């Protein structure tokens, strides 16, 4: 297949002050977003964060309460879905069950009266490597095949913008990883602008050039996957994209390069450039895989944060790496990931350890420290029972 | 005891089937009776009744009227009922709950009440009774059954399919005719067949609203008093055979389709 066949490049997508209110709740609050042409953009967030609503507004299936939608500089806010140069790969694929695969793919071409719809549909089917199922009905295909047909049905129209609504959600893990790579390859091949909505952070990071993390109808942070992971600006991003150890404390000294935070008596240094706040009470964090475990107290050195001693409370082995939970007085529980470069865990449950990490690996957040999520999850049955007991006791004492 | 239980079931089945089949077999057999004035005593075998069905003109006129009424009422009820069903599932509007209740009423109300009520309305409005009033009456009660049948089909239709149609450059009209309608079609056909059957053999409501117009059930009822002509048996038997043939064709094609799908 010649690349020129699908050679039209994508168009910019611009959302200006878009909001969407449904009776009783706000799905999107004031969203401003520009997606450059030809990029692979991911909207990442938990369910109910407004990402699917955003996608539906772009597709024209939902009307924004306020704001404008621009595609390639043209205002399409009032255009009907069939008048927009946009195609969607639906979460449920939404293949027409009463049509053959080839007719499904040719549907959009036929509606636009493009010549040789079947020939072009066949080309698209070749792109997703499914020429042999052209005459079958969607119900006769596997989930992965249906997913590819849905993709072919959308890209055959060469839309300026392709919307993907959790298109890999229904596939099993192995197939999902394979499709992620294929989807990325196809995007590079056809050069269209892809807007991908997902709740799978790993999927967003592997596929997208730019990721926007959405929470409660707002974009929390936007950037390249590495940047989001290494320099999260909010506690939500720090915890939604991978795991983080977060500490709250007061800034005790600061220089041009770094700030020093007193965390329950431990001295934690964070580069100034990687911190959102530079004075007062601040929240800082470090990724679990950046922390090193030491059986003996390490020699203090500049450029390294050391905390400890603490006690290993849990060791869980997961093949490539081992996850350790270390309880430190005052700090709470800190998670450490260590690669299994030798056999099995290097320290065991109940042992005393010190933790260290390079100053440049730390980051400082925008959030108020008291709003940080608790380090230890307090939603397990034991702590719920403890809370209930405390509540009951206070009630009894009051009576 | 176990032996008795097994025989009891067999005996019961045979008796029940015989009980159901006797009137049908009787009707079919007597359609071949060489009847003269009444068709009660067996006078010998003949094909005359089948070959010259319209010799007894009244039978054929009544049958023709029933067919016209059933076709028109089915068409009207199916079109209106399908639109109502889609509206009830897809849109939230004022009086939606009230509409649902009103649609249920014709099914729950005794036919006598419905027929008499409607007849009174026609009288008050000064409408001449005839084919038109019968069609109106039949359309009215058929709509309820169409809505119930089609609504189930609409409810099971994934809204994403229509959204995909709109997303793929289909105008609202194209989306309806190319996606919604073909997917609802099995339900619509079932509803139409049900409407046709209900309308064709309705007697009570028809009797109130027909005036002097004859329909097939009405003719049989009137004729039963002085002896039903053998031609009526012919038509009844023919309708019975037609229904059986339709059922068999549907079953066979479905089985063939399943087999074809399974082979791939």
mmCIF file of N, CA and C in Angstrom, chain A residues 289-391:
data_model
loop_
_atom_site.group_PDB
_atom_site.id
_atom_site.type_symbol
_atom_site.label_atom_id
_atom_site.label_comp_id
_atom_site.label_asym_id
_atom_site.label_seq_id
_atom_site.Cartn_x
_atom_site.Cartn_y
_atom_site.Cartn_z
ATOM 1 N N UNK A 289 11.196 3.210 42.794
ATOM 2 C CA UNK A 289 12.343 2.541 42.165
ATOM 3 C C UNK A 289 13.613 3.375 42.259
ATOM 4 N N UNK A 290 13.482 4.648 42.703
ATOM 5 C CA UNK A 290 14.651 5.508 42.826
ATOM 6 C C UNK A 290 15.342 5.324 44.175
ATOM 7 N N UNK A 291 14.676 4.604 45.088
ATOM 8 C CA UNK A 291 15.198 4.465 46.453
ATOM 9 C C UNK A 291 16.079 3.222 46.551
ATOM 10 N N UNK A 292 17.183 3.392 47.293
ATOM 11 C CA UNK A 292 18.062 2.242 47.508
ATOM 12 C C UNK A 292 17.952 1.770 48.946
ATOM 13 N N UNK A 293 18.091 0.471 49.139
ATOM 14 C CA UNK A 293 18.033 -0.118 50.482
ATOM 15 C C UNK A 293 19.450 -0.359 50.986
ATOM 16 N N UNK A 294 19.679 -0.086 52.280
ATOM 17 C CA UNK A 294 21.001 -0.354 52.869
ATOM 18 C C UNK A 294 20.807 -1.110 54.170
ATOM 19 N N UNK A 295 21.609 -2.149 54.365
ATOM 20 C CA UNK A 295 21.523 -2.929 55.594
ATOM 21 C C UNK A 295 22.248 -2.208 56.731
ATOM 22 N N UNK A 296 23.275 -1.398 56.382
ATOM 23 C CA UNK A 296 23.997 -0.623 57.385
ATOM 24 C C UNK A 296 23.835 0.854 57.078
ATOM 25 N N UNK A 297 23.991 1.687 58.101
ATOM 26 C CA UNK A 297 23.790 3.107 57.896
ATOM 27 C C UNK A 297 24.815 3.636 56.898
ATOM 28 N N UNK A 298 24.343 4.237 55.785
ATOM 29 C CA UNK A 298 25.291 4.739 54.791
ATOM 30 C C UNK A 298 25.992 6.008 55.271
ATOM 31 N N UNK A 299 27.147 6.255 54.706
ATOM 32 C CA UNK A 299 27.913 7.462 55.071
ATOM 33 C C UNK A 299 27.237 8.657 54.399
ATOM 34 N N UNK A 300 26.911 9.709 55.174
ATOM 35 C CA UNK A 300 26.267 10.868 54.559
ATOM 36 C C UNK A 300 27.140 11.463 53.462
ATOM 37 N N UNK A 301 26.523 11.854 52.365
ATOM 38 C CA UNK A 301 27.266 12.475 51.269
ATOM 39 C C UNK A 301 26.388 13.572 50.695
ATOM 40 N N UNK A 302 26.996 14.541 50.043
ATOM 41 C CA UNK A 302 26.183 15.602 49.460
ATOM 42 C C UNK A 302 25.471 15.055 48.229
ATOM 43 N N UNK A 303 24.255 15.561 48.013
ATOM 44 C CA UNK A 303 23.489 15.099 46.855
ATOM 45 C C UNK A 303 22.733 13.818 47.106
ATOM 46 N N UNK A 304 22.739 13.360 48.374
ATOM 47 C CA UNK A 304 21.996 12.125 48.670
ATOM 48 C C UNK A 304 21.145 12.331 49.926
ATOM 49 N N UNK A 305 19.882 11.929 49.849
ATOM 50 C CA UNK A 305 19.003 11.962 51.021
ATOM 51 C C UNK A 305 19.050 10.609 51.699
ATOM 52 N N UNK A 306 19.202 10.617 53.016
ATOM 53 C CA UNK A 306 19.220 9.345 53.735
ATOM 54 C C UNK A 306 18.161 9.397 54.835
ATOM 55 N N UNK A 307 17.335 8.379 54.919
ATOM 56 C CA UNK A 307 16.399 8.265 56.030
ATOM 57 C C UNK A 307 16.530 6.877 56.631
ATOM 58 N N UNK A 308 16.235 6.767 57.918
ATOM 59 C CA UNK A 308 16.317 5.474 58.566
ATOM 60 C C UNK A 308 16.849 5.623 59.979
ATOM 61 N N UNK A 309 16.932 4.558 60.720
ATOM 62 C CA UNK A 309 16.577 3.202 60.284
ATOM 63 C C UNK A 309 15.074 2.952 60.321
ATOM 64 N N UNK A 310 14.650 2.015 59.471
ATOM 65 C CA UNK A 310 13.254 1.590 59.490
ATOM 66 C C UNK A 310 13.207 0.086 59.462
ATOM 67 N N UNK A 311 11.976 -0.457 59.534
ATOM 68 C CA UNK A 311 11.848 -1.904 59.568
ATOM 69 C C UNK A 311 11.062 -2.381 58.337
ATOM 70 N N UNK A 312 11.539 -3.440 57.732
ATOM 71 C CA UNK A 312 10.838 -3.996 56.558
ATOM 72 C C UNK A 312 9.583 -4.712 57.052
ATOM 73 N N UNK A 313 8.429 -4.267 56.595
ATOM 74 C CA UNK A 313 7.179 -4.886 57.063
ATOM 75 C C UNK A 313 6.582 -5.839 56.032
ATOM 76 N N UNK A 314 6.986 -5.677 54.793
ATOM 77 C CA UNK A 314 6.410 -6.584 53.783
ATOM 78 C C UNK A 314 7.350 -6.688 52.594
ATOM 79 N N UNK A 315 7.501 -7.893 52.085
ATOM 80 C CA UNK A 315 8.319 -8.111 50.896
ATOM 81 C C UNK A 315 7.457 -8.869 49.901
ATOM 82 N N UNK A 316 7.240 -8.282 48.717
ATOM 83 C CA UNK A 316 6.487 -9.064 47.738
ATOM 84 C C UNK A 316 7.245 -9.142 46.435
ATOM 85 N N UNK A 317 7.474 -10.393 46.044
ATOM 86 C CA UNK A 317 8.304 -10.714 44.893
ATOM 87 C C UNK A 317 7.432 -10.771 43.652
ATOM 88 N N UNK A 318 7.803 -10.040 42.586
ATOM 89 C CA UNK A 318 6.952 -10.083 41.387
ATOM 90 C C UNK A 318 7.774 -10.354 40.143
ATOM 91 N N UNK A 319 8.774 -11.224 40.246
ATOM 92 C CA UNK A 319 9.534 -11.610 39.060
ATOM 93 C C UNK A 319 10.666 -10.659 38.747
ATOM 94 N N UNK A 320 10.343 -9.633 37.951
ATOM 95 C CA UNK A 320 11.377 -8.688 37.540
ATOM 96 C C UNK A 320 11.899 -7.891 38.732
ATOM 97 N N UNK A 321 10.981 -7.515 39.607
ATOM 98 C CA UNK A 321 11.394 -6.702 40.741
ATOM 99 C C UNK A 321 10.721 -7.196 42.012
ATOM 100 N N UNK A 322 11.209 -6.647 43.130
ATOM 101 C CA UNK A 322 10.605 -6.966 44.408
ATOM 102 C C UNK A 322 10.161 -5.656 45.036
ATOM 103 N N UNK A 323 8.976 -5.679 45.643
ATOM 104 C CA UNK A 323 8.470 -4.481 46.293
ATOM 105 C C UNK A 323 8.600 -4.650 47.809
ATOM 106 N N UNK A 324 9.252 -3.662 48.454
ATOM 107 C CA UNK A 324 9.435 -3.710 49.897
ATOM 108 C C UNK A 324 8.621 -2.606 50.539
ATOM 109 N N UNK A 325 7.990 -2.902 51.652
ATOM 110 C CA UNK A 325 7.329 -1.880 52.450
ATOM 111 C C UNK A 325 8.205 -1.663 53.679
ATOM 112 N N UNK A 326 8.650 -0.408 53.846
ATOM 113 C CA UNK A 326 9.523 -0.125 54.984
ATOM 114 C C UNK A 326 8.824 0.880 55.884
ATOM 115 N N UNK A 327 8.683 0.514 57.157
ATOM 116 C CA UNK A 327 8.012 1.394 58.108
ATOM 117 C C UNK A 327 9.057 2.234 58.832
ATOM 118 N N UNK A 328 8.922 3.568 58.728
ATOM 119 C CA UNK A 328 9.864 4.466 59.371
ATOM 120 C C UNK A 328 9.125 5.273 60.420
ATOM 121 N N UNK A 329 9.663 5.385 61.627
ATOM 122 C CA UNK A 329 8.973 6.142 62.672
ATOM 123 C C UNK A 329 8.750 7.584 62.203
ATOM 124 N N UNK A 330 7.515 8.054 62.264
ATOM 125 C CA UNK A 330 7.196 9.424 61.868
ATOM 126 C C UNK A 330 6.874 9.562 60.401
ATOM 127 N N UNK A 331 7.551 8.821 59.557
ATOM 128 C CA UNK A 331 7.351 8.967 58.115
ATOM 129 C C UNK A 331 6.225 8.097 57.591
ATOM 130 N N UNK A 332 5.914 7.034 58.313
ATOM 131 C CA UNK A 332 4.926 6.082 57.821
ATOM 132 C C UNK A 332 5.584 5.007 56.976
ATOM 133 N N UNK A 333 4.829 4.446 56.078
ATOM 134 C CA UNK A 333 5.336 3.330 55.279
ATOM 135 C C UNK A 333 5.839 3.852 53.935
ATOM 136 N N UNK A 334 7.047 3.440 53.587
ATOM 137 C CA UNK A 334 7.649 3.855 52.320
ATOM 138 C C UNK A 334 7.768 2.611 51.429
ATOM 139 N N UNK A 335 7.391 2.769 50.170
ATOM 140 C CA UNK A 335 7.494 1.652 49.231
ATOM 141 C C UNK A 335 8.801 1.760 48.455
ATOM 142 N N UNK A 336 9.495 0.648 48.305
ATOM 143 C CA UNK A 336 10.755 0.612 47.561
ATOM 144 C C UNK A 336 10.675 -0.517 46.540
ATOM 145 N N UNK A 337 10.985 -0.216 45.274
ATOM 146 C CA UNK A 337 11.086 -1.270 44.267
ATOM 147 C C UNK A 337 12.551 -1.519 43.995
ATOM 148 N N UNK A 338 12.948 -2.793 43.989
ATOM 149 C CA UNK A 338 14.326 -3.114 43.646
ATOM 150 C C UNK A 338 14.322 -4.183 42.575
ATOM 151 N N UNK A 339 15.152 -3.982 41.563
ATOM 152 C CA UNK A 339 15.271 -4.978 40.494
ATOM 153 C C UNK A 339 15.923 -6.232 41.053
ATOM 154 N N UNK A 340 15.478 -7.366 40.588
ATOM 155 C CA UNK A 340 16.053 -8.618 41.064
ATOM 156 C C UNK A 340 17.265 -8.980 40.227
ATOM 157 N N UNK A 341 18.349 -8.188 40.439
ATOM 158 C CA UNK A 341 19.551 -8.452 39.631
ATOM 159 C C UNK A 341 20.248 -9.711 40.106
ATOM 160 N N UNK A 342 20.160 -10.005 41.402
ATOM 161 C CA UNK A 342 20.607 -11.319 41.867
ATOM 162 C C UNK A 342 19.345 -12.109 42.202
ATOM 163 N N UNK A 343 19.480 -13.291 42.775
ATOM 164 C CA UNK A 343 18.296 -14.099 43.041
ATOM 165 C C UNK A 343 17.539 -13.603 44.260
ATOM 166 N N UNK A 344 16.247 -13.396 44.104
ATOM 167 C CA UNK A 344 15.343 -13.162 45.223
ATOM 168 C C UNK A 344 15.588 -11.858 45.970
ATOM 169 N N UNK A 345 14.860 -11.645 47.056
ATOM 170 C CA UNK A 345 14.949 -10.406 47.832
ATOM 171 C C UNK A 345 16.317 -10.263 48.501
ATOM 172 N N UNK A 346 16.746 -9.003 48.666
ATOM 173 C CA UNK A 346 18.041 -8.769 49.310
ATOM 174 C C UNK A 346 17.900 -8.557 50.807
ATOM 175 N N UNK A 347 16.754 -8.066 51.257
ATOM 176 C CA UNK A 347 16.508 -7.983 52.703
ATOM 177 C C UNK A 347 15.194 -8.704 52.990
ATOM 178 N N UNK A 348 14.991 -9.059 54.244
ATOM 179 C CA UNK A 348 13.800 -9.837 54.578
ATOM 180 C C UNK A 348 12.940 -9.116 55.595
ATOM 181 N N UNK A 349 11.723 -9.603 55.736
ATOM 182 C CA UNK A 349 10.757 -9.001 56.630
ATOM 183 C C UNK A 349 11.322 -8.926 58.047
ATOM 184 N N UNK A 350 11.120 -7.794 58.700
ATOM 185 C CA UNK A 350 11.566 -7.635 60.080
ATOM 186 C C UNK A 350 12.965 -7.076 60.195
ATOM 187 N N UNK A 351 13.728 -7.033 59.103
ATOM 188 C CA UNK A 351 15.097 -6.531 59.164
ATOM 189 C C UNK A 351 15.125 -5.012 59.220
ATOM 190 N N UNK A 352 16.232 -4.491 59.767
ATOM 191 C CA UNK A 352 16.395 -3.049 59.884
ATOM 192 C C UNK A 352 17.126 -2.530 58.653
ATOM 193 N N UNK A 353 16.598 -1.444 58.057
ATOM 194 C CA UNK A 353 17.223 -0.919 56.839
ATOM 195 C C UNK A 353 17.267 0.604 56.858
ATOM 196 N N UNK A 354 18.175 1.157 56.051
ATOM 197 C CA UNK A 354 18.229 2.598 55.792
ATOM 198 C C UNK A 354 17.867 2.812 54.320
ATOM 199 N N UNK A 355 17.284 3.952 54.035
ATOM 200 C CA UNK A 355 16.909 4.243 52.651
ATOM 201 C C UNK A 355 17.668 5.473 52.174
ATOM 202 N N UNK A 356 18.025 5.472 50.879
ATOM 203 C CA UNK A 356 18.681 6.664 50.337
ATOM 204 C C UNK A 356 18.231 6.884 48.898
ATOM 205 N N UNK A 357 18.255 8.141 48.492
ATOM 206 C CA UNK A 357 18.019 8.443 47.082
ATOM 207 C C UNK A 357 18.724 9.728 46.705
ATOM 208 N N UNK A 358 19.007 9.863 45.405
ATOM 209 C CA UNK A 358 19.679 11.056 44.920
ATOM 210 C C UNK A 358 18.757 12.253 45.000
ATOM 211 N N UNK A 359 19.308 13.380 45.397
ATOM 212 C CA UNK A 359 18.510 14.595 45.534
ATOM 213 C C UNK A 359 17.770 14.919 44.247
ATOM 214 N N UNK A 360 18.441 14.719 43.100
ATOM 215 C CA UNK A 360 17.812 15.118 41.824
ATOM 216 C C UNK A 360 16.620 14.243 41.443
ATOM 217 N N UNK A 361 16.393 13.141 42.183
ATOM 218 C CA UNK A 361 15.239 12.297 41.876
ATOM 219 C C UNK A 361 13.970 12.717 42.614
ATOM 220 N N UNK A 362 14.124 13.604 43.591
ATOM 221 C CA UNK A 362 12.948 14.036 44.348
ATOM 222 C C UNK A 362 12.151 15.065 43.563
ATOM 223 N N UNK A 363 10.891 15.266 43.952
ATOM 224 C CA UNK A 363 10.069 16.306 43.325
ATOM 225 C C UNK A 363 9.176 16.949 44.383
ATOM 226 N N UNK A 364 8.821 18.200 44.145
ATOM 227 C CA UNK A 364 7.935 18.907 45.075
ATOM 228 C C UNK A 364 6.612 19.214 44.404
ATOM 229 N N UNK A 365 5.516 19.046 45.156
ATOM 230 C CA UNK A 365 4.172 19.156 44.567
ATOM 231 C C UNK A 365 3.508 20.498 44.871
ATOM 232 N N UNK A 366 2.439 20.777 44.143
ATOM 233 C CA UNK A 366 1.646 21.987 44.377
ATOM 234 C C UNK A 366 0.737 21.850 45.594
ATOM 235 N N UNK A 367 0.382 20.601 45.911
ATOM 236 C CA UNK A 367 -0.650 20.379 46.917
ATOM 237 C C UNK A 367 -0.225 20.831 48.300
ATOM 238 N N UNK A 368 -1.223 21.187 49.114
ATOM 239 C CA UNK A 368 -0.976 21.438 50.528
ATOM 240 C C UNK A 368 -0.637 20.091 51.158
ATOM 241 N N UNK A 369 0.386 20.054 52.053
ATOM 242 C CA UNK A 369 0.768 18.759 52.621
ATOM 243 C C UNK A 369 -0.375 18.067 53.363
ATOM 244 N N UNK A 370 -1.258 18.853 54.018
ATOM 245 C CA UNK A 370 -2.312 18.178 54.790
ATOM 246 C C UNK A 370 -3.362 17.538 53.888
ATOM 247 N N UNK A 371 -3.349 17.934 52.593
ATOM 248 C CA UNK A 371 -4.307 17.317 51.675
ATOM 249 C C UNK A 371 -3.740 16.062 51.004
ATOM 250 N N UNK A 372 -2.513 15.722 51.376
ATOM 251 C CA UNK A 372 -1.910 14.532 50.757
ATOM 252 C C UNK A 372 -2.714 13.298 51.110
ATOM 253 N N UNK A 373 -2.805 12.381 50.167
ATOM 254 C CA UNK A 373 -3.430 11.110 50.510
ATOM 255 C C UNK A 373 -2.569 10.406 51.554
ATOM 256 N N UNK A 374 -3.197 9.729 52.451
ATOM 257 C CA UNK A 374 -2.452 9.026 53.504
ATOM 258 C C UNK A 374 -1.528 7.985 52.866
ATOM 259 N N UNK A 375 -0.369 7.824 53.498
ATOM 260 C CA UNK A 375 0.607 6.895 52.917
ATOM 261 C C UNK A 375 0.102 5.475 52.984
ATOM 262 N N UNK A 376 -0.378 5.119 54.183
ATOM 263 C CA UNK A 376 -0.917 3.768 54.310
ATOM 264 C C UNK A 376 -2.399 3.838 53.989
ATOM 265 N N UNK A 377 -2.843 2.918 53.186
ATOM 266 C CA UNK A 377 -4.262 2.897 52.862
ATOM 267 C C UNK A 377 -5.040 2.645 54.143
ATOM 268 N N UNK A 378 -6.066 3.461 54.400
ATOM 269 C CA UNK A 378 -6.848 3.254 55.621
ATOM 270 C C UNK A 378 -8.223 2.688 55.283
ATOM 271 N N UNK A 379 -8.296 2.006 54.124
ATOM 272 C CA UNK A 379 -9.602 1.462 53.749
ATOM 273 C C UNK A 379 -9.630 -0.065 53.873
ATOM 274 N N UNK A 380 -8.598 -0.641 54.516
ATOM 275 C CA UNK A 380 -8.656 -2.087 54.716
ATOM 276 C C UNK A 380 -9.558 -2.374 55.915
ATOM 277 N N UNK A 381 -9.969 -3.601 56.036
ATOM 278 C CA UNK A 381 -10.982 -3.934 57.034
ATOM 279 C C UNK A 381 -10.529 -3.612 58.456
ATOM 280 N N UNK A 382 -9.218 -3.835 58.725
ATOM 281 C CA UNK A 382 -8.745 -3.608 60.086
ATOM 282 C C UNK A 382 -8.873 -2.150 60.502
ATOM 283 N N UNK A 383 -8.452 -1.246 59.605
ATOM 284 C CA UNK A 383 -8.511 0.154 60.008
ATOM 285 C C UNK A 383 -9.942 0.671 60.037
ATOM 286 N N UNK A 384 -10.799 0.099 59.158
ATOM 287 C CA UNK A 384 -12.214 0.505 59.217
ATOM 288 C C UNK A 384 -12.804 0.075 60.552
ATOM 289 N N UNK A 385 -12.465 -1.161 60.961
ATOM 290 C CA UNK A 385 -12.956 -1.647 62.251
ATOM 291 C C UNK A 385 -12.443 -0.757 63.382
ATOM 292 N N UNK A 386 -11.170 -0.352 63.286
ATOM 293 C CA UNK A 386 -10.577 0.497 64.317
ATOM 294 C C UNK A 386 -11.287 1.846 64.373
ATOM 295 N N UNK A 387 -11.562 2.404 63.179
ATOM 296 C CA UNK A 387 -12.264 3.691 63.136
ATOM 297 C C UNK A 387 -13.645 3.586 63.763
ATOM 298 N N UNK A 388 -14.355 2.509 63.404
ATOM 299 C CA UNK A 388 -15.694 2.295 63.964
ATOM 300 C C UNK A 388 -15.637 2.241 65.487
ATOM 301 N N UNK A 389 -14.609 1.493 65.987
ATOM 302 C CA UNK A 389 -14.501 1.306 67.435
ATOM 303 C C UNK A 389 -14.276 2.656 68.112
ATOM 304 N N UNK A 390 -13.377 3.459 67.474
ATOM 305 C CA UNK A 390 -13.083 4.787 68.049
ATOM 306 C C UNK A 390 -14.342 5.653 68.049
ATOM 307 N N UNK A 391 -15.067 5.625 66.909
ATOM 308 C CA UNK A 391 -16.301 6.410 66.837
ATOM 309 C C UNK A 391 -17.279 6.005 67.926
#
